[in-house]
XYZ file of C-alpha atoms in Angstrom:
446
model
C 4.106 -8.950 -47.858
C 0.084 -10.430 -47.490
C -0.746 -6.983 -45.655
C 0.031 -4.696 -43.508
C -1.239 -4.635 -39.545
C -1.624 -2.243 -37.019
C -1.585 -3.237 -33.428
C -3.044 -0.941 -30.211
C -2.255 -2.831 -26.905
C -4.240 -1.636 -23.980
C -4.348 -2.421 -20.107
C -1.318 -3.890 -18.266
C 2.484 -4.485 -18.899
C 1.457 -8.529 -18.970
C -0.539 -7.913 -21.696
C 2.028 -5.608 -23.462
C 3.712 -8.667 -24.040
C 1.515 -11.165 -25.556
C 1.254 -8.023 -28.618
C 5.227 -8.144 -28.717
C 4.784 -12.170 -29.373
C 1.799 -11.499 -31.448
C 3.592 -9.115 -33.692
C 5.957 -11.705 -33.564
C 4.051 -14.398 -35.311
C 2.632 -12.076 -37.645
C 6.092 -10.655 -39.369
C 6.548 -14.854 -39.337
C 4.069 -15.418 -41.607
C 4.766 -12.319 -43.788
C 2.552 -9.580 -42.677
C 4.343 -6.205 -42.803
C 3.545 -4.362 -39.495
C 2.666 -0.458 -39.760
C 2.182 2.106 -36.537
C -0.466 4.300 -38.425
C -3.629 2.998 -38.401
C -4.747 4.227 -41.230
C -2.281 2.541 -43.047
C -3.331 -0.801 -41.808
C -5.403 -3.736 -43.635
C -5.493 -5.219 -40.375
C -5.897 -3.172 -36.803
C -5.357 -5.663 -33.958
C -7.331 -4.174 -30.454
C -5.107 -6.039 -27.481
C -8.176 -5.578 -24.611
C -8.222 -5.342 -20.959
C -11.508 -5.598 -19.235
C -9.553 -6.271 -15.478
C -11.871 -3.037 -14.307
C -15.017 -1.256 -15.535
C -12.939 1.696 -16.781
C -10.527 -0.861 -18.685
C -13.418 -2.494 -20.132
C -15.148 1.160 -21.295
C -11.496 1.910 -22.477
C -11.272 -1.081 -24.378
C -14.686 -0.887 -26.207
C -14.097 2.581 -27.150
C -10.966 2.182 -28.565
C -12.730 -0.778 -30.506
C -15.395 1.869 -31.871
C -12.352 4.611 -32.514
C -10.303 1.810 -34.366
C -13.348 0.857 -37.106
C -13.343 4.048 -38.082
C -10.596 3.586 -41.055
C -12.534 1.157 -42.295
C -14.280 4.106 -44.058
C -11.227 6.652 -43.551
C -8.148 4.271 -43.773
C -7.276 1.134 -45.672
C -8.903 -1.124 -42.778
C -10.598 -4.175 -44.069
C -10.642 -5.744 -40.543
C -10.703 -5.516 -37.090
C -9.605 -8.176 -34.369
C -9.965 -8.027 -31.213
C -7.839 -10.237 -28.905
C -7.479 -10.116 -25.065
C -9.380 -10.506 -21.834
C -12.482 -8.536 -23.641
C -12.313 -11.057 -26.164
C -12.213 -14.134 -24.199
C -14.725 -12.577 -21.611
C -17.121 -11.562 -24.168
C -16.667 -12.897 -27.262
C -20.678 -13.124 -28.207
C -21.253 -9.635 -27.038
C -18.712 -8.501 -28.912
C -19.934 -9.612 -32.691
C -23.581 -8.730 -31.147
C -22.749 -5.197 -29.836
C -19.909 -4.398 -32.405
C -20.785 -5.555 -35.835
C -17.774 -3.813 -37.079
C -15.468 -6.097 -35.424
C -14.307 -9.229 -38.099
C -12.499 -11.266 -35.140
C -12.413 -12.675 -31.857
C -8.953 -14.769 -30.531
C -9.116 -15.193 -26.915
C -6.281 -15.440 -23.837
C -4.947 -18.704 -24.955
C -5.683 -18.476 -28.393
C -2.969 -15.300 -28.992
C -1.006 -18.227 -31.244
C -4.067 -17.903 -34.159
C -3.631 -14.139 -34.712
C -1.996 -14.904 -38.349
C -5.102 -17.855 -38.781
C -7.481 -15.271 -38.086
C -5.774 -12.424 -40.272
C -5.955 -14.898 -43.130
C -9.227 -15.491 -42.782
C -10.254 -11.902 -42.776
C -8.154 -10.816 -46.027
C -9.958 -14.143 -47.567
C -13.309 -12.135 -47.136
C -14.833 -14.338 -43.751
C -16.496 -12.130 -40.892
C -17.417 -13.484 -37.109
C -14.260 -14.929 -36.358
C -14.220 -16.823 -33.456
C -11.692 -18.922 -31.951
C -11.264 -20.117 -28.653
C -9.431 -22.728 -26.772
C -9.032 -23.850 -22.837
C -7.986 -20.747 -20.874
C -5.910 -23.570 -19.009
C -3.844 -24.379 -22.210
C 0.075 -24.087 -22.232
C 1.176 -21.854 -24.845
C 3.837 -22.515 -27.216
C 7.328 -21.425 -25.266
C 8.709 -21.401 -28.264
C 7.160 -18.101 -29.813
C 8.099 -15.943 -27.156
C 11.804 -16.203 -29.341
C 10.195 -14.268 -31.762
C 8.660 -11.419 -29.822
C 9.008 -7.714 -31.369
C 9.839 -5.653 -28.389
C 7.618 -2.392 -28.253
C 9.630 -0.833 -25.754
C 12.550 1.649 -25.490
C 15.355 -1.442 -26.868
C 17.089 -0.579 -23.355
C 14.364 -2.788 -21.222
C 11.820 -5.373 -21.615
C 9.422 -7.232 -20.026
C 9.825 -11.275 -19.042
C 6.624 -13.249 -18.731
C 7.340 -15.319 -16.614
C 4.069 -17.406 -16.131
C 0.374 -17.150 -16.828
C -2.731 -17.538 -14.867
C -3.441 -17.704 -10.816
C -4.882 -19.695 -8.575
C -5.817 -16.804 -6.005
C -9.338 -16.360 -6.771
C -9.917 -12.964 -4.582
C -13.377 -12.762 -4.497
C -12.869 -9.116 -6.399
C -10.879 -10.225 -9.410
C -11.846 -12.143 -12.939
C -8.069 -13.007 -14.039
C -8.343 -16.607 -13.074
C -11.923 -16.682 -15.439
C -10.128 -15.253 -18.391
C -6.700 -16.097 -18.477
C -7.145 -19.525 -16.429
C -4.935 -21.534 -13.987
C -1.221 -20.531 -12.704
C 0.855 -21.917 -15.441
C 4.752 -21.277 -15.260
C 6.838 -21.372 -17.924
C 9.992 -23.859 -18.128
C 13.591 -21.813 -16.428
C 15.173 -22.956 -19.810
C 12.931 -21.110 -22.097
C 12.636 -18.149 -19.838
C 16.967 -17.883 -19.762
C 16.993 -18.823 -23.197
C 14.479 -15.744 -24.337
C 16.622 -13.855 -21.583
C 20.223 -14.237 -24.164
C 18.072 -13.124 -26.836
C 16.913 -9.935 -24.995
C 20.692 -9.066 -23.561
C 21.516 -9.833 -26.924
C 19.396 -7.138 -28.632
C 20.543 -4.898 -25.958
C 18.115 -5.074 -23.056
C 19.921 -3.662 -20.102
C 17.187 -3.712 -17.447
C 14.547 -6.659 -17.412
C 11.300 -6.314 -15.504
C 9.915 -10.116 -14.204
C 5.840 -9.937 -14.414
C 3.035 -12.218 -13.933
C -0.206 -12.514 -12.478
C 2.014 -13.849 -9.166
C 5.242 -13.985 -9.510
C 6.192 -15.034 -6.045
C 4.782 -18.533 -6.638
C 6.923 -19.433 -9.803
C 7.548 -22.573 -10.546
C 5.010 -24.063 -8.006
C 3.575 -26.034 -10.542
C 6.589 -27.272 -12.623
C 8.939 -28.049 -9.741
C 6.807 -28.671 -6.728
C 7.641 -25.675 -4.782
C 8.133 -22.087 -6.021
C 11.373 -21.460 -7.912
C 11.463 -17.783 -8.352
C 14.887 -17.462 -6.149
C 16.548 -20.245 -8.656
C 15.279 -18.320 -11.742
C 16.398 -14.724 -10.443
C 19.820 -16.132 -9.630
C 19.964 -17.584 -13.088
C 18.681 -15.066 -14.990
C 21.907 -12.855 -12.829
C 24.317 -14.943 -14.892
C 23.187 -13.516 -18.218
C 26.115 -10.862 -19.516
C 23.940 -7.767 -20.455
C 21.952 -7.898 -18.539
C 22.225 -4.528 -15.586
C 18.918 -4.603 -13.493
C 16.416 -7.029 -12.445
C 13.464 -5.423 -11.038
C 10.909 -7.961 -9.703
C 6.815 -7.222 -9.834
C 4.032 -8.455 -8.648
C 5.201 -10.917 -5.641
C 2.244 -11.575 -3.469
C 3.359 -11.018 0.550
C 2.183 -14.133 1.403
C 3.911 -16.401 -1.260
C 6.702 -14.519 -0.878
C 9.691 -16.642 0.248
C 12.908 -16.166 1.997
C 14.597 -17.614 -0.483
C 13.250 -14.721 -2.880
C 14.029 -12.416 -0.607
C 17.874 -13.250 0.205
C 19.024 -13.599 -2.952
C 17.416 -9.919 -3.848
C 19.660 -9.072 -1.119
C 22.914 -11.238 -2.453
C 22.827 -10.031 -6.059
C 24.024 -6.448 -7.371
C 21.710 -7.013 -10.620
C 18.689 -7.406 -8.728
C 16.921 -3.774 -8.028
C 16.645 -3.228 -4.294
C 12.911 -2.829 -5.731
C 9.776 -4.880 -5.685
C 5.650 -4.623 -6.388
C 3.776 -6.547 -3.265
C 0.428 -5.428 -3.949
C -1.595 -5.298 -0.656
C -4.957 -4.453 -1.619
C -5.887 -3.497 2.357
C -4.574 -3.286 5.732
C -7.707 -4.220 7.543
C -8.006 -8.035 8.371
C -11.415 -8.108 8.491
C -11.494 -6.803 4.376
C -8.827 -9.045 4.058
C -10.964 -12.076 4.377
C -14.050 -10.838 2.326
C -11.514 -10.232 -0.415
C -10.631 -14.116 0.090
C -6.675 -13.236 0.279
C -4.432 -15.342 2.144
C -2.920 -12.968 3.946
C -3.081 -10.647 7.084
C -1.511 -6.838 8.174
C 0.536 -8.919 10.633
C 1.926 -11.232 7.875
C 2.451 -8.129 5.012
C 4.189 -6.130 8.120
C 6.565 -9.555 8.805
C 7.604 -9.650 5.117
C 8.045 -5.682 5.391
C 10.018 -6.093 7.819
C 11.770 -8.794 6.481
C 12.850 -7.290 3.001
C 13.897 -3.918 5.281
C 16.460 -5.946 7.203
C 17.800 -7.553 3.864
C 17.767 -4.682 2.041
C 17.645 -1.375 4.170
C 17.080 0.487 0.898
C 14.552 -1.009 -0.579
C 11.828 0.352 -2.671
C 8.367 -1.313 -1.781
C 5.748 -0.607 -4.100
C 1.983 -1.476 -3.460
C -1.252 -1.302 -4.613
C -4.569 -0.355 -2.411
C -8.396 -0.915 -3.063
C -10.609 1.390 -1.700
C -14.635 0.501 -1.030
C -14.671 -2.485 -1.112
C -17.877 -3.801 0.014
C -18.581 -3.348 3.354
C -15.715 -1.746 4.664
C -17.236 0.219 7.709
C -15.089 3.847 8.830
C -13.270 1.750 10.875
C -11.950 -1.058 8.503
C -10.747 2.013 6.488
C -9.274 3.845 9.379
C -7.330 0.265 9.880
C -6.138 0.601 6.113
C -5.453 4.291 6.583
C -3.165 3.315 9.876
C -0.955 0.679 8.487
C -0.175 2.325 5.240
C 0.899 5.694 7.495
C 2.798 2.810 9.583
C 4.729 0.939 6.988
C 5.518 3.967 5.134
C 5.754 2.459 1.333
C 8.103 3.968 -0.903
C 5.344 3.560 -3.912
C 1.329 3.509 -3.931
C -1.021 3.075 -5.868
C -5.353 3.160 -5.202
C -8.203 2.277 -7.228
C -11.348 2.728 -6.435
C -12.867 -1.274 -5.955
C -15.002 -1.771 -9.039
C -17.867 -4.671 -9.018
C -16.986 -7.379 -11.749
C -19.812 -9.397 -13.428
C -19.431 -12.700 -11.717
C -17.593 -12.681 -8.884
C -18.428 -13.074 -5.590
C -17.747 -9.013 -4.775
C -20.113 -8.286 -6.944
C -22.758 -9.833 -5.091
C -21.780 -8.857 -1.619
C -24.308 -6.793 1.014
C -23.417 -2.958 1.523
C -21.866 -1.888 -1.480
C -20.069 1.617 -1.330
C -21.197 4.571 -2.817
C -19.018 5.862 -5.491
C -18.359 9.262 -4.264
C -17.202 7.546 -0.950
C -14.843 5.458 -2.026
C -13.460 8.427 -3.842
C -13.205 9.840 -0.820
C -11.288 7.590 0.866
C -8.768 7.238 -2.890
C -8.593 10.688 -2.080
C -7.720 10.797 1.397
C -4.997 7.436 1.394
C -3.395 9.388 -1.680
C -3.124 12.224 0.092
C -1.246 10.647 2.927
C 0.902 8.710 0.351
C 1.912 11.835 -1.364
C 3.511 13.022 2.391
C 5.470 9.953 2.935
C 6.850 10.057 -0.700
C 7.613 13.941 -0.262
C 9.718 12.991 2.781
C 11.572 10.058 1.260
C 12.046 12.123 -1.777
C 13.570 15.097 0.179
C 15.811 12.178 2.207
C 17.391 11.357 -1.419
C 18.907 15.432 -1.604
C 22.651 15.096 -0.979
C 23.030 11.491 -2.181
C 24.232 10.416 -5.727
C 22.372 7.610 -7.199
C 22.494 5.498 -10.404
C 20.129 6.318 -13.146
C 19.382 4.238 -16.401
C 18.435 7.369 -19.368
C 15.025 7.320 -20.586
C 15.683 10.383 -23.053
C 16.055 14.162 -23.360
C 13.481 16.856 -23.097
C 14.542 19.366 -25.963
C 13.045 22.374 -25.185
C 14.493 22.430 -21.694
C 17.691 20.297 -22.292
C 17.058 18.423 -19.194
C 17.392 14.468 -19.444
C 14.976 11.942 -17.768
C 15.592 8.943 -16.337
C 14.997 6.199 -13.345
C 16.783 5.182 -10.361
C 16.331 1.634 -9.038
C 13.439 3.040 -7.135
C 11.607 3.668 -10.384
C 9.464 1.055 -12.594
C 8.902 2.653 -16.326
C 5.185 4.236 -16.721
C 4.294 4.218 -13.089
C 6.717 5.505 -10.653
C 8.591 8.962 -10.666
C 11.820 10.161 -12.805
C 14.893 11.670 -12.091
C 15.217 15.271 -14.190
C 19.095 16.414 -14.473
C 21.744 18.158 -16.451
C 24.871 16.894 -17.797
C 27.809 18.453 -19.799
C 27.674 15.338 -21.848
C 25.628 13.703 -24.139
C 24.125 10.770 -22.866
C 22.220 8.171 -24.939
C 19.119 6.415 -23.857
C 19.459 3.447 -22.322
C 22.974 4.176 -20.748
C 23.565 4.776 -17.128
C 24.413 8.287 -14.990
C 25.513 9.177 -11.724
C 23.250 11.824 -10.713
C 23.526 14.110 -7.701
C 20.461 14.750 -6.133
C 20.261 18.618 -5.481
C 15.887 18.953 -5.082
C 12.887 16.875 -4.616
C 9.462 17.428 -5.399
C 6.804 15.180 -4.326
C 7.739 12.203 -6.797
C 10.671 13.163 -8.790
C 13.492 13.854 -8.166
C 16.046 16.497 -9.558
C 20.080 16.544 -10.046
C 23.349 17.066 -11.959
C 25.219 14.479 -13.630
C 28.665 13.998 -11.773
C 31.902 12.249 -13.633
């Protein structure tokens, strides 16, 4: 073993994943991978910078991390990520203590760089085109960091949005898919391992395949990736409303293994925000495709993300946002408050909000979201439902799990009894017998 390496992965789900094929390359080439830091030659700092707090998160963590060089065995620190390809000469000029810097596309030199630092070199820098293809075939060698029952399938990189509030497309480049073949063959190895439920993520994943086929190819992937023995749910984040096809959405409706579940974030219901935020998109279009998955699937669990202050948006434009989410009535919802990014065109916009308005209005669209979900909660009591284990809580021997209407980390559980022991990762009928605002409660029935 050269040395040992600690890794801390920060910010989203898509990011989650290039650690797993990180840590992948790393046991490769014959580092031996540790969870203690202070065990670690090597710590590894996976950034996010998406949002100010991400970025303050990320830079603190950095600062926490160099700590073992003088309590732990740390001889380096790397630091890899949308920080690091953001601000890679602010990083060795603000943080001394950090050794590397790999950026978005460069993920595939994390063992380069870790040889360099055990061979004594500091200010570490390497970089290539944020519009690079990565290699398809290290995804193969990915060390899940999940529960072994689900996992995460990348299934492309980049966007071509450009919403005049976001900095993905400046740090992780054009919309790049990868090939259907790699993405079923990395599929086997998952059902293989025992993945059971597989969550499809990407910047946008409605518009898969765009780029390798000519058109989007998302529908021919999901029913492919149905084929796979092993494989129980399919749960599908992410889809932009207006890239969002029919095609998609029928053959959600056609296949058992596909969740009646999917993440079409929003970001406002005002069509005048709408356009300053440059998306391609209006309320009448998200309500069509609403309506449109509803009729397919009359179950189905729509999750969606809101941004509140943006600049500009007058009482009204936020009365329009607070209308049509109290209309549509989303299962799931999310709100952040809209945070100014260094170089884009938000940032410089007239009439910026004051903070403690736009947590104001957080506040007040959370509140209303909190209703809706209380009623569709207390709809559920009665009904049995399927629920994939996520583990036991000892002290109250109560298991946890999800229904179809629940994502892992950011939607509610289902707490319930059984009479049996059930493993993680294995599925339970649960009858639903109360319902708090989120979560839901139950007995297991046989």
């Amino acid at each position: 073993m050269k040395a040992s390496i600690a890794f801390v992965s920060l910010g989203c789900d898509k990011n989650r994943v290039d650690s797993e094929v990180m840590l992948g390359i790393l046991r490769e080439k014959g580092y031996g991978l540790v969870t203690d830091e202070s065990e670690a030659d090597i710590i590894v700092v996976n950034t996010c910078c998406f949002i100010k707090d991400a970025l303050e998160e990320s830079i603190e963590t950095i600062i926490e991390m160099a700590e073992y060089k003088k309590t732990g065995n740390c001889k380096g620190i790397m630091v890899t990520g949308c920080l690091a390809q953001r601000y890679e000469q602010e990083i060795f000029n603000e943080l001394p203590e950090v050794d590397a810097v790999i950026g978005t596309a460069a993920y595939e030199s994390v063992a380069e760089a870790a040889d360099k630092i055990l061979g004594g070199e500091k200010n570490i820098k390497i970089l290539k085109s944020i519009d690079e293809n990565m290699d398809e075939k290290n995804a193969s060698k990915r060390i899940i960091s999940t529960a072994g029952y689900y996992a995460y399938l990348k299934i492309s990189e980049g966007c071509d949005n450009h919403c005049t509030y976001c900095v993905i497309p400046k740090m992780r480049g054009r919309h790049r898919s990868r090939t259907m073949e790699s993405l079923l063959e990395e599929t086997q190895e998952l059902a293989d391992a025992g993945v059971k439920e597989l969550l499809v993520i990407a910047q946008d994943t409605s518009v898969y395949g765009r780029d390798l086929y000519g058109k989007p190819m998302l529908h021919q992937l999901l029913g492919q990736l149905c084929r796979i023995k092993g494989i129980e749910w399919i749960r599908l984040l992410y889809c932009y409303p207006e890239t969002l096809t029919a095609e998609t959405i029928a053959v959600m409706a056609q296949e058992d293994k596909i969740c009646n579940y999917i993440d079409l974030p929003i970001q406002h219901g005002s069509d005048t925000v709408l356009q300053r935020m440059g998306r391609k998109t209006s309320s009448t279009l998200i309500g069509e495709k609403i309506a449109a998955l509803r009729s397919a699937m009359p179950d189905i669990c729509i999750r969606t993300t809101i941004i509140t202050g943006f600049p500009g948006e007058s009482e009204n434009e936020f009365r329009e946002l607070a209308d049509f989410v109290d209309k549509m009535k989303f299962d799931k919802l999310g709100v952040f408050t809209y945070s100014p990014e260094e170089g884009t065109p938000a940032a410089d916009m007239a009439n910026q909000i004051d903070e403690e308005i736009k947590q104001d209005r957080k506040n007040y669209i959370m509140e209303l979201q909190k209703r809706i979900s209380a009623e569709k909660c207390e709809r559920m009591i009665g009904t049995t439902i399927k629920v994939i284990v996520d583990g036991k809580i000892p002290e109250d021997e109560i298991y946890c799990g999800r229904s179809y209407k629940d994502s892992p980390d950011i939607d509610g559980m289902v707490f319930f009894n059984s009479d049996y022991e059930i493993m993680s990762g294995e599925f339970a009928d649960v009858k639903i017998s109360e319902a708090s605002d989120y979560d839901l409660i139950g007995e297991a029935v046989y």
